[in-house]
């Protein structure tokens, strides 16, 4: 009934735009006006606007209103699938451990080229080296403080201030990386048998966590462009007690989706209304190619959002330094950190802190995001040129990966085994779901330039796919 | 009945020694002869020998037999207490977190002096610095292998070969430190509500782990000199299903006790007979002042011993690098490591590996154990000179701490609060038990020299104790 009303409103606004009554860049009537003119509740009007925003037809500007989007050059996006909204025990495919052993989660040619390091990373190692040389006897005789080094937490909180999140540096606790933060977040919010909502497709590291912690997963449909589908989440919330929702609102892996502002606000509202924890994986948050994206935590009103991140994707995977800001669960998180790993490396934290405060980190990010955007374009061109014409893929505005939907007949686990014979490693779609939904999807990373051997690998994969589009042996 | 038999045999052998029929250094009759002459089973004879070994009256020499011990200069050892053998939920005193915040678990004057670093540790930092400078682009783009760096695991397995433990380097998995190893060991062997046996007094880090993982603890009486009491453990095993026994056979904290060989063998036999996991905390294993002590894992016949350790005590607390050799549970441990913290720092591992292979680690240990033995003597002299005459304490042959029993009327939590006013931090006995057994005990570390301000602090503590021996206000 209610759904019917909001859908009519969606259709009405869509027709206005199609008929060019409202043009790209035009401001839409306010929620108050829409609800008055169409005789629907404000809530219904908001639903309609979220739906239109999710579809990329309109966009919200904070505290101003809703605007008709500029027409974007269309590329075929992977289809959004709608998993069954029932809690399920997790069993992670063993293929993942095989990929981990090849250290190749984000590369199709593991360790094939010895690229030279960027000057920024050489500078980072200088900072860590300096911290090491300045180590006093005491650093070797005492463990790090429970929260981690203050100097680093100050730098982290200042980085977030630039992204519209104002937290005190004592609100952060240093961890061994983002995966460790997610692990702590789940341990403090859930117990075995509890239900946890995840985006579908989901980050496989999260699915593994849920498996090991014996938590049930509810996969919530997510759009390849706008992330978590709030209407689907609400259906799940109505039917099931959900203790936590793990979400990557900014450049989710595998799709690179970015949740629009209204959907983020709605997610926080749901958390308050249905009493669950939001675990925000912000690991790609600083890897935006153009605008600055505020973390979801900046909308947190009741300390329900647990922010998790690290420097692994933005700086170096060899730094085992992450952080967590766990709101109401912070004290328990610190205790669990102490018992699960006691402390972090002080000199490494000190080195990163001076690397950031000296401005090197900002300069590195400026450089690195430009490189990533360029590499995304390289990969997109290669796919358009060398892969079957009917593939669909995302073109993310940040992060390090895109999500490809292949022909329905392709089984990407078979493709994985086929490719591995030629030392090419792909990340098959099955890793991103426990329900076999993404059999014909793969994630490709643009963490490396698609040139030379890597371009050859992409062409080779295209050849395998072309052969199999005709005789479907994969 | 059986107990009666072995006790008569104990009494018989004791009387022989007292009457000087058997002199110090004499070899005892073999187990076969004892059982034949006294008409008891071999098992009963073994029990009697274990009991005498635990009391320090005889000692075992591997594959040779039992010998009457040399008379040692007697010092009063802390009394062995016998906790009730029932599983209990753990609630850790909050005072521990206060001590952790002061970063002072092993120092009475936290961060008071900026000692200069030993040349070995400067050399270690050079090795890590070199590894950092030699980092390729790849190290920043890929996570460490699931097991950790091979070069370091080879060095670790070779260190153990010197201690009579022969494992392949792939039997080891690198972790974030010994606490992380213990955490993983408990997660793979137990589920919430299971019973875990620990030594009493126990390491507080273990008690906290049990609390957070919702495991029940059974405290097993341990001698201040010979560690875990196997007779008490057997009583517990007969009455309760025990899933794991956490033990520090070599220089246990807080007492510095060292389990004799026969008791170690008996513990492994029990694990096989009663089907439980032995979690061996070997963190002090290389800090022996004279002889080389083999880890308990070297007696492991059915892959039931999980060896956990790190470089934190022997080298530097700023290295967040530990290891685990989990026998039959190794695959699960590696999976849990991946989901709980993904990877370790590669350059740090590489630096430690070259530090060890260059011989620097061996030279450091030679130096460091000599220093520790000297500092133990300093602390013992200070206690004998400045503390009440009726105190009892251990004089360990390795490790970094000793265990002091004070007058029965002293409440060491009150002493803690009294001392803190003068910026002196002690580690009260209550931390080492969940049953309030060690109210009048404290652990003192000889990790730092007892000179200057630290000697003054010991004298000051002695004064507080002397005052309170008379009017018992503590």
Coordinates of N, CA and C in Angstrom, one line a residue, chain A residues 182-358:
Chain A
X182 N 37.7 -4.8 12.2 CA 36.4 -5.4 11.9 C 36.2 -6.6 12.8
X183 N 37.2 -7.4 13.1 CA 37.2 -8.5 14.0 C 36.7 -8.1 15.4
X184 N 37.4 -7.0 15.9 CA 37.1 -6.5 17.2 C 35.6 -6.0 17.2
X185 N 35.2 -5.3 16.2 CA 33.9 -4.7 16.1 C 32.8 -5.8 16.2
X186 N 33.0 -6.9 15.5 CA 32.0 -8.0 15.5 C 32.1 -8.7 16.9
X187 N 33.2 -8.8 17.5 CA 33.3 -9.5 18.8 C 32.6 -8.7 19.8
X188 N 32.6 -7.4 19.8 CA 32.0 -6.6 20.9 C 30.5 -6.4 20.6
X189 N 30.0 -6.6 19.4 CA 28.6 -6.4 19.1 C 27.7 -7.7 19.0
X190 N 28.4 -8.8 18.7 CA 27.6 -10.0 18.4 C 28.1 -11.2 19.2
X191 N 27.2 -12.2 19.4 CA 27.7 -13.5 19.9 C 27.3 -14.6 18.9
X192 N 27.9 -15.7 19.0 CA 27.6 -16.8 18.0 C 26.1 -17.0 17.8
X193 N 25.7 -17.2 16.6 CA 24.3 -17.4 16.3 C 23.5 -16.1 16.0
X194 N 24.1 -14.9 16.3 CA 23.4 -13.6 15.9 C 23.4 -13.4 14.4
X195 N 22.5 -12.6 14.0 CA 22.4 -12.2 12.6 C 23.1 -10.9 12.2
X196 N 23.9 -11.0 11.2 CA 24.6 -9.8 10.7 C 24.2 -9.5 9.2
X197 N 23.9 -8.3 8.9 CA 23.5 -7.9 7.6 C 24.8 -7.4 6.8
X198 N 25.0 -7.9 5.6 CA 26.1 -7.4 4.8 C 25.6 -7.0 3.4
X199 N 26.3 -6.2 2.7 CA 26.0 -5.9 1.3 C 26.2 -7.2 0.5
X200 N 25.4 -7.3 -0.6 CA 25.6 -8.4 -1.5 C 25.8 -7.7 -2.9
X201 N 26.9 -7.9 -3.5 CA 28.1 -8.6 -3.1 C 28.8 -8.0 -1.9
X202 N 29.5 -8.9 -1.1 CA 30.1 -8.4 0.1 C 31.6 -8.7 0.1
X203 N 32.4 -8.0 0.9 CA 33.8 -8.2 1.0 C 34.1 -9.6 1.6
X204 N 34.9 -10.4 0.9 CA 35.1 -11.8 1.4 C 35.7 -11.9 2.8
X205 N 36.6 -10.9 3.1 CA 37.2 -10.9 4.5 C 36.1 -10.9 5.6
X206 N 35.0 -10.2 5.3 CA 33.9 -10.1 6.2 C 33.2 -11.4 6.3
X207 N 33.0 -12.1 5.1 CA 32.3 -13.4 5.1 C 33.1 -14.4 5.9
X208 N 34.4 -14.3 5.8 CA 35.3 -15.3 6.5 C 35.1 -15.0 8.0
X209 N 35.2 -13.7 8.4 CA 35.0 -13.4 9.8 C 33.7 -14.0 10.3
X210 N 32.6 -13.8 9.6 CA 31.3 -14.3 10.1 C 31.4 -15.8 10.2
X211 N 32.0 -16.5 9.3 CA 32.2 -17.9 9.4 C 32.9 -18.3 10.7
X212 N 34.1 -17.7 10.9 CA 34.9 -18.1 12.0 C 34.2 -17.7 13.4
X213 N 33.4 -16.6 13.4 CA 32.8 -16.2 14.6 C 31.4 -16.8 14.8
X214 N 31.1 -17.7 13.8 CA 29.8 -18.5 13.9 C 28.6 -17.5 13.9
X215 N 28.6 -16.5 13.1 CA 27.5 -15.6 13.0 C 26.7 -15.9 11.7
X216 N 25.4 -15.6 11.7 CA 24.6 -15.8 10.5 C 24.7 -14.6 9.7
X217 N 24.6 -14.8 8.4 CA 24.7 -13.6 7.5 C 23.3 -13.5 6.8
X218 N 22.9 -12.2 6.7 CA 21.8 -11.9 5.8 C 22.4 -11.0 4.7
X219 N 22.4 -11.5 3.5 CA 22.9 -10.7 2.3 C 21.8 -9.8 1.9
X220 N 22.2 -8.5 1.9 CA 21.2 -7.4 1.4 C 21.6 -6.9 0.1
X221 N 20.7 -6.9 -0.8 CA 21.0 -6.5 -2.2 C 21.6 -5.1 -2.2
X222 N 22.6 -5.0 -3.1 CA 23.3 -3.7 -3.2 C 23.4 -3.3 -4.7
X223 N 23.2 -2.1 -5.0 CA 23.4 -1.6 -6.4 C 24.9 -1.5 -6.7
X224 N 25.3 -1.8 -7.9 CA 26.7 -1.7 -8.3 C 27.2 -0.2 -8.3
X225 N 26.2 0.7 -8.3 CA 26.6 2.1 -8.3 C 26.3 2.8 -7.0
X226 N 25.2 2.4 -6.3 CA 24.9 3.2 -5.1 C 24.9 2.4 -3.8
X227 N 25.4 1.2 -3.9 CA 25.6 0.4 -2.7 C 24.3 -0.2 -2.0
X228 N 24.4 -0.4 -0.7 CA 23.3 -1.0 0.0 C 21.9 -0.5 -0.3
X229 N 21.0 -1.4 -0.6 CA 19.6 -1.1 -0.9 C 18.8 -1.0 0.4
X230 N 18.5 0.2 0.7 CA 17.8 0.4 2.0 C 16.4 -0.2 2.1
X231 N 15.8 -0.3 1.0 CA 14.4 -0.9 1.0 C 14.5 -2.4 1.3
X232 N 15.5 -3.0 0.8 CA 15.8 -4.4 1.1 C 16.2 -4.6 2.5
X233 N 17.0 -3.7 3.0 CA 17.5 -3.8 4.4 C 16.3 -3.7 5.3
X234 N 15.4 -2.8 5.0 CA 14.2 -2.6 5.9 C 13.4 -3.9 5.9
X235 N 13.2 -4.5 4.8 CA 12.4 -5.8 4.8 C 13.1 -6.8 5.7
X236 N 14.4 -6.8 5.7 CA 15.1 -7.8 6.5 C 14.9 -7.4 8.0
X237 N 15.0 -6.1 8.3 CA 14.9 -5.6 9.7 C 13.5 -5.9 10.3
X238 N 12.5 -5.8 9.4 CA 11.1 -6.1 9.9 C 11.0 -7.6 10.3
X239 N 11.7 -8.4 9.6 CA 11.5 -9.9 9.8 C 12.5 -10.5 10.8
X240 N 13.7 -9.9 10.9 CA 14.7 -10.6 11.7 C 15.4 -9.6 12.7
X241 N 15.8 -10.1 13.8 CA 16.6 -9.3 14.7 C 18.1 -9.3 14.2
X242 N 18.5 -8.1 13.8 CA 19.8 -8.0 13.2 C 20.7 -7.2 14.2
X243 N 21.9 -7.8 14.6 CA 22.7 -7.1 15.6 C 23.7 -6.1 15.0
X244 N 24.1 -6.4 13.8 CA 25.1 -5.5 13.2 C 24.9 -5.5 11.7
X245 N 25.2 -4.4 11.1 CA 25.2 -4.3 9.6 C 26.6 -3.8 9.2
X246 N 27.3 -4.6 8.5 CA 28.7 -4.2 8.0 C 28.5 -3.6 6.6
X247 N 29.1 -2.4 6.5 CA 28.9 -1.7 5.2 C 30.1 -0.9 4.8
X248 N 30.4 -0.9 3.5 CA 31.5 0.0 3.0 C 30.8 1.1 2.2
X249 N 30.4 2.2 2.8 CA 29.6 3.1 2.1 C 30.4 3.9 1.0
X250 N 31.8 3.9 1.2 CA 32.6 4.7 0.3 C 33.5 3.8 -0.5
X251 N 33.1 3.5 -1.8 CA 33.9 2.7 -2.7 C 34.0 1.3 -2.2
X252 N 32.8 0.7 -2.0 CA 32.8 -0.7 -1.5 C 33.5 -1.6 -2.5
X253 N 34.2 -2.7 -1.9 CA 34.7 -3.7 -2.7 C 33.6 -4.8 -2.8
X254 N 33.3 -5.4 -3.9 CA 34.0 -5.4 -5.2 C 33.6 -4.3 -6.2
X255 N 32.4 -3.6 -5.9 CA 31.8 -2.8 -7.0 C 32.4 -1.4 -7.1
X256 N 32.9 -0.9 -6.0 CA 33.3 0.5 -6.0 C 32.2 1.5 -5.8
X257 N 31.0 0.9 -5.4 CA 29.8 1.7 -5.2 C 30.0 2.8 -4.1
X258 N 29.2 3.9 -4.3 CA 29.3 4.9 -3.2 C 27.9 5.2 -2.8
X259 N 27.6 5.0 -1.5 CA 26.2 5.3 -1.1 C 25.9 6.8 -1.1
X260 N 24.7 7.2 -1.6 CA 24.3 8.6 -1.6 C 24.0 9.0 -0.2
X261 N 24.0 10.4 0.0 CA 23.8 10.9 1.3 C 22.6 10.5 2.0
X262 N 21.5 10.5 1.2 CA 20.2 10.2 1.8 C 20.1 8.8 2.3
X263 N 20.7 7.9 1.5 CA 20.7 6.5 1.9 C 21.6 6.3 3.2
X264 N 22.7 7.0 3.3 CA 23.5 7.0 4.5 C 22.7 7.4 5.7
X265 N 22.0 8.5 5.6 CA 21.2 9.0 6.7 C 20.1 8.0 7.1
X266 N 19.5 7.4 6.0 CA 18.4 6.5 6.3 C 19.0 5.2 7.1
X267 N 20.2 4.8 6.7 CA 20.8 3.7 7.4 C 21.0 4.0 8.9
X268 N 21.5 5.2 9.1 CA 21.7 5.6 10.5 C 20.4 5.6 11.3
X269 N 19.4 6.2 10.6 CA 18.0 6.2 11.2 C 17.5 4.8 11.6
X270 N 17.7 3.9 10.6 CA 17.3 2.5 10.9 C 18.1 1.9 12.1
X271 N 19.4 2.2 12.1 CA 20.2 1.7 13.3 C 19.6 2.1 14.6
X272 N 19.2 3.4 14.6 CA 18.6 3.9 15.9 C 17.2 3.3 16.1
X273 N 16.5 3.1 15.1 CA 15.1 2.6 15.2 C 15.1 1.1 15.6
X274 N 15.9 0.3 14.9 CA 15.9 -1.1 15.1 C 17.1 -1.6 16.0
X275 N 17.8 -0.6 16.6 CA 18.8 -1.0 17.6 C 19.9 -2.0 17.1
X276 N 20.6 -1.6 16.1 CA 21.8 -2.4 15.7 C 23.0 -1.5 15.5
X277 N 24.1 -2.2 15.4 CA 25.4 -1.5 15.2 C 25.7 -1.4 13.7
X278 N 26.2 -0.3 13.3 CA 26.7 -0.1 11.9 C 28.2 -0.2 12.0
X279 N 28.8 -1.2 11.3 CA 30.2 -1.4 11.3 C 30.7 -0.8 9.9
X280 N 31.3 0.3 9.9 CA 31.7 1.0 8.7 C 33.1 0.7 8.3
X281 N 33.3 0.0 7.2 CA 34.6 -0.2 6.6 C 35.0 0.9 5.7
X282 N 35.9 1.8 6.2 CA 36.3 3.0 5.5 C 37.6 2.9 4.8
X283 N 38.1 1.7 4.5 CA 39.4 1.5 4.1 C 39.7 2.2 2.7
X284 N 38.7 2.4 1.9 CA 38.9 3.1 0.7 C 38.5 4.6 0.7
X285 N 38.2 5.1 1.9 CA 37.6 6.4 2.1 C 38.4 7.5 1.6
X286 N 39.7 7.4 1.6 CA 40.6 8.5 1.2 C 41.0 8.3 -0.3
X287 N 40.5 7.2 -0.9 CA 40.9 7.0 -2.3 C 39.9 7.5 -3.3
X288 N 39.3 8.7 -3.0 CA 38.4 9.3 -3.9 C 39.1 10.1 -5.0
X289 N 38.6 9.9 -6.3 CA 39.3 10.6 -7.4 C 39.1 12.0 -7.5
X290 N 37.9 12.5 -7.0 CA 37.7 14.0 -7.1 C 37.2 14.6 -5.8
X291 N 36.0 14.5 -5.5 CA 35.5 15.1 -4.3 C 35.9 14.4 -3.0
X292 N 35.8 15.1 -1.9 CA 36.0 14.5 -0.5 C 34.7 13.9 -0.1
X293 N 34.8 12.6 0.4 CA 33.6 11.9 0.9 C 33.7 11.8 2.4
X294 N 32.7 12.3 3.1 CA 32.6 12.2 4.5 C 32.3 10.7 4.9
X295 N 32.9 10.2 6.0 CA 32.5 8.8 6.4 C 31.1 8.9 7.0
X296 N 30.4 7.7 6.9 CA 29.1 7.6 7.5 C 29.0 7.9 9.0
X297 N 30.1 7.6 9.6 CA 30.3 7.9 11.0 C 30.0 9.4 11.3
X298 N 30.2 10.3 10.4 CA 29.9 11.7 10.6 C 28.4 12.0 10.8
X299 N 27.5 11.0 10.4 CA 26.1 11.2 10.6 C 25.6 10.5 11.9
X300 N 26.6 9.9 12.6 CA 26.2 9.1 13.8 C 25.8 9.9 14.9
X301 N 24.5 9.7 15.4 CA 24.0 10.5 16.5 C 24.0 9.9 17.8
X302 N 23.9 8.5 17.8 CA 23.9 7.8 19.1 C 25.0 6.8 19.3
X303 N 26.2 7.2 18.7 CA 27.4 6.4 18.9 C 27.2 4.9 18.5
X304 N 26.5 4.7 17.4 CA 26.2 3.3 17.0 C 27.1 2.9 15.8
X305 N 27.8 3.9 15.3 CA 28.6 3.5 14.1 C 30.1 3.3 14.6
X306 N 30.6 2.1 14.2 CA 31.9 1.7 14.5 C 32.8 1.9 13.2
X307 N 33.6 2.9 13.3 CA 34.5 3.2 12.1 C 35.7 2.3 12.1
X308 N 36.0 1.6 11.0 CA 37.2 0.8 10.9 C 38.0 1.1 9.7
X309 N 39.3 1.3 9.8 CA 40.1 1.5 8.7 C 41.6 1.2 8.9
X310 N 42.4 1.5 7.9 CA 43.8 1.3 8.0 C 44.6 2.0 6.9
X311 N 45.9 2.0 6.9 CA 46.7 2.6 5.9 C 47.0 1.6 4.8
X312 N 46.5 0.3 4.8 CA 46.9 -0.7 3.9 C 46.6 -0.4 2.5
X313 N 45.5 0.2 2.2 CA 45.1 0.4 0.8 C 45.6 1.8 0.3
X314 N 45.7 2.8 1.2 CA 46.1 4.1 0.8 C 47.6 4.3 0.9
X315 N 48.4 3.5 1.6 CA 49.8 3.8 1.8 C 50.6 2.5 1.6
X316 N 50.5 1.5 2.5 CA 51.3 0.3 2.3 C 50.7 -0.8 3.1
X317 N 50.7 -2.0 2.4 CA 50.2 -3.2 3.1 C 51.2 -3.8 4.1
X318 N 52.4 -3.2 4.1 CA 53.3 -3.7 5.0 C 53.3 -3.0 6.4
X319 N 52.5 -1.9 6.4 CA 52.2 -1.3 7.7 C 51.1 -2.0 8.4
X320 N 51.3 -2.7 9.5 CA 50.2 -3.4 10.2 C 49.6 -2.4 11.2
X321 N 49.1 -1.3 10.7 CA 48.6 -0.3 11.6 C 47.2 0.1 11.1
X322 N 46.1 -0.1 11.8 CA 44.8 0.3 11.5 C 44.2 1.0 12.7
X323 N 42.9 1.4 12.6 CA 42.3 2.0 13.8 C 40.8 1.7 13.8
X324 N 40.3 2.0 15.0 CA 38.8 1.8 15.2 C 38.3 2.9 16.1
X325 N 37.1 3.4 15.8 CA 36.4 4.4 16.6 C 35.1 3.7 16.9
X326 N 34.9 3.1 18.1 CA 33.8 2.2 18.3 C 32.7 2.8 19.1
X327 N 32.7 4.1 19.3 CA 31.5 4.8 20.0 C 31.2 4.1 21.3
X328 N 30.0 3.7 21.5 CA 29.6 3.2 22.8 C 30.3 1.9 23.2
X329 N 30.9 1.2 22.2 CA 31.6 0.0 22.5 C 33.1 0.1 22.7
X330 N 33.6 1.4 22.8 CA 35.0 1.6 22.7 C 35.8 0.9 23.9
X331 N 35.3 1.0 25.1 CA 36.0 0.4 26.2 C 36.2 -1.1 26.1
X332 N 35.1 -1.8 25.6 CA 35.2 -3.2 25.4 C 36.2 -3.5 24.2
X333 N 36.2 -2.6 23.2 CA 37.1 -2.8 22.1 C 38.6 -2.8 22.6
X334 N 38.9 -1.8 23.5 CA 40.2 -1.6 23.9 C 40.6 -2.9 24.8
X335 N 39.7 -3.4 25.6 CA 40.0 -4.6 26.4 C 40.3 -5.8 25.5
X336 N 39.5 -5.9 24.4 CA 39.7 -7.0 23.5 C 40.9 -6.9 22.7
X337 N 41.3 -5.7 22.4 CA 42.5 -5.5 21.7 C 43.7 -5.9 22.6
X338 N 43.7 -5.5 23.8 CA 44.7 -5.9 24.7 C 44.9 -7.4 24.8
X339 N 43.7 -8.1 24.9 CA 43.9 -9.6 25.1 C 44.2 -10.3 23.8
X340 N 43.8 -9.7 22.7 CA 44.0 -10.4 21.4 C 45.3 -10.1 20.8
X341 N 46.0 -9.0 21.1 CA 47.3 -8.7 20.5 C 48.1 -7.8 21.3
X342 N 47.6 -7.3 22.5 CA 48.4 -6.6 23.5 C 48.7 -5.2 23.0
X343 N 49.5 -5.0 21.9 CA 50.0 -3.7 21.6 C 50.4 -3.6 20.1
X344 N 50.6 -2.4 19.7 CA 51.1 -2.2 18.3 C 52.6 -1.7 18.4
X345 N 53.2 -1.7 17.2 CA 54.6 -1.3 17.1 C 54.6 0.3 17.3
X346 N 55.4 0.7 18.3 CA 55.4 2.2 18.5 C 56.2 2.9 17.5
X347 N 57.3 2.4 17.1 CA 58.2 3.2 16.2 C 57.5 3.3 14.8
X348 N 56.7 2.2 14.4 CA 56.0 2.4 13.1 C 55.0 3.5 13.2
X349 N 54.2 3.5 14.3 CA 53.2 4.5 14.5 C 53.9 5.9 14.5
X350 N 55.0 6.0 15.2 CA 55.7 7.3 15.2 C 56.1 7.8 13.8
X351 N 56.7 6.8 13.1 CA 57.1 7.1 11.7 C 55.9 7.6 10.8
X352 N 54.8 6.9 10.9 CA 53.6 7.3 10.1 C 53.1 8.7 10.6
X353 N 53.1 8.9 11.9 CA 52.7 10.2 12.4 C 53.5 11.4 11.8
X354 N 54.8 11.3 11.8 CA 55.6 12.4 11.3 C 55.5 12.4 9.8
X355 N 55.3 11.3 9.1 CA 55.0 11.3 7.7 C 53.8 12.1 7.3
X356 N 52.7 11.9 8.2 CA 51.5 12.7 7.9 C 51.7 14.1 8.2
X357 N 52.2 14.4 9.4 CA 52.3 15.8 9.9 C 53.2 16.6 9.0
X358 N 54.2 16.0 8.3 CA 55.1 16.7 7.4 C 54.4 17.1 6.1

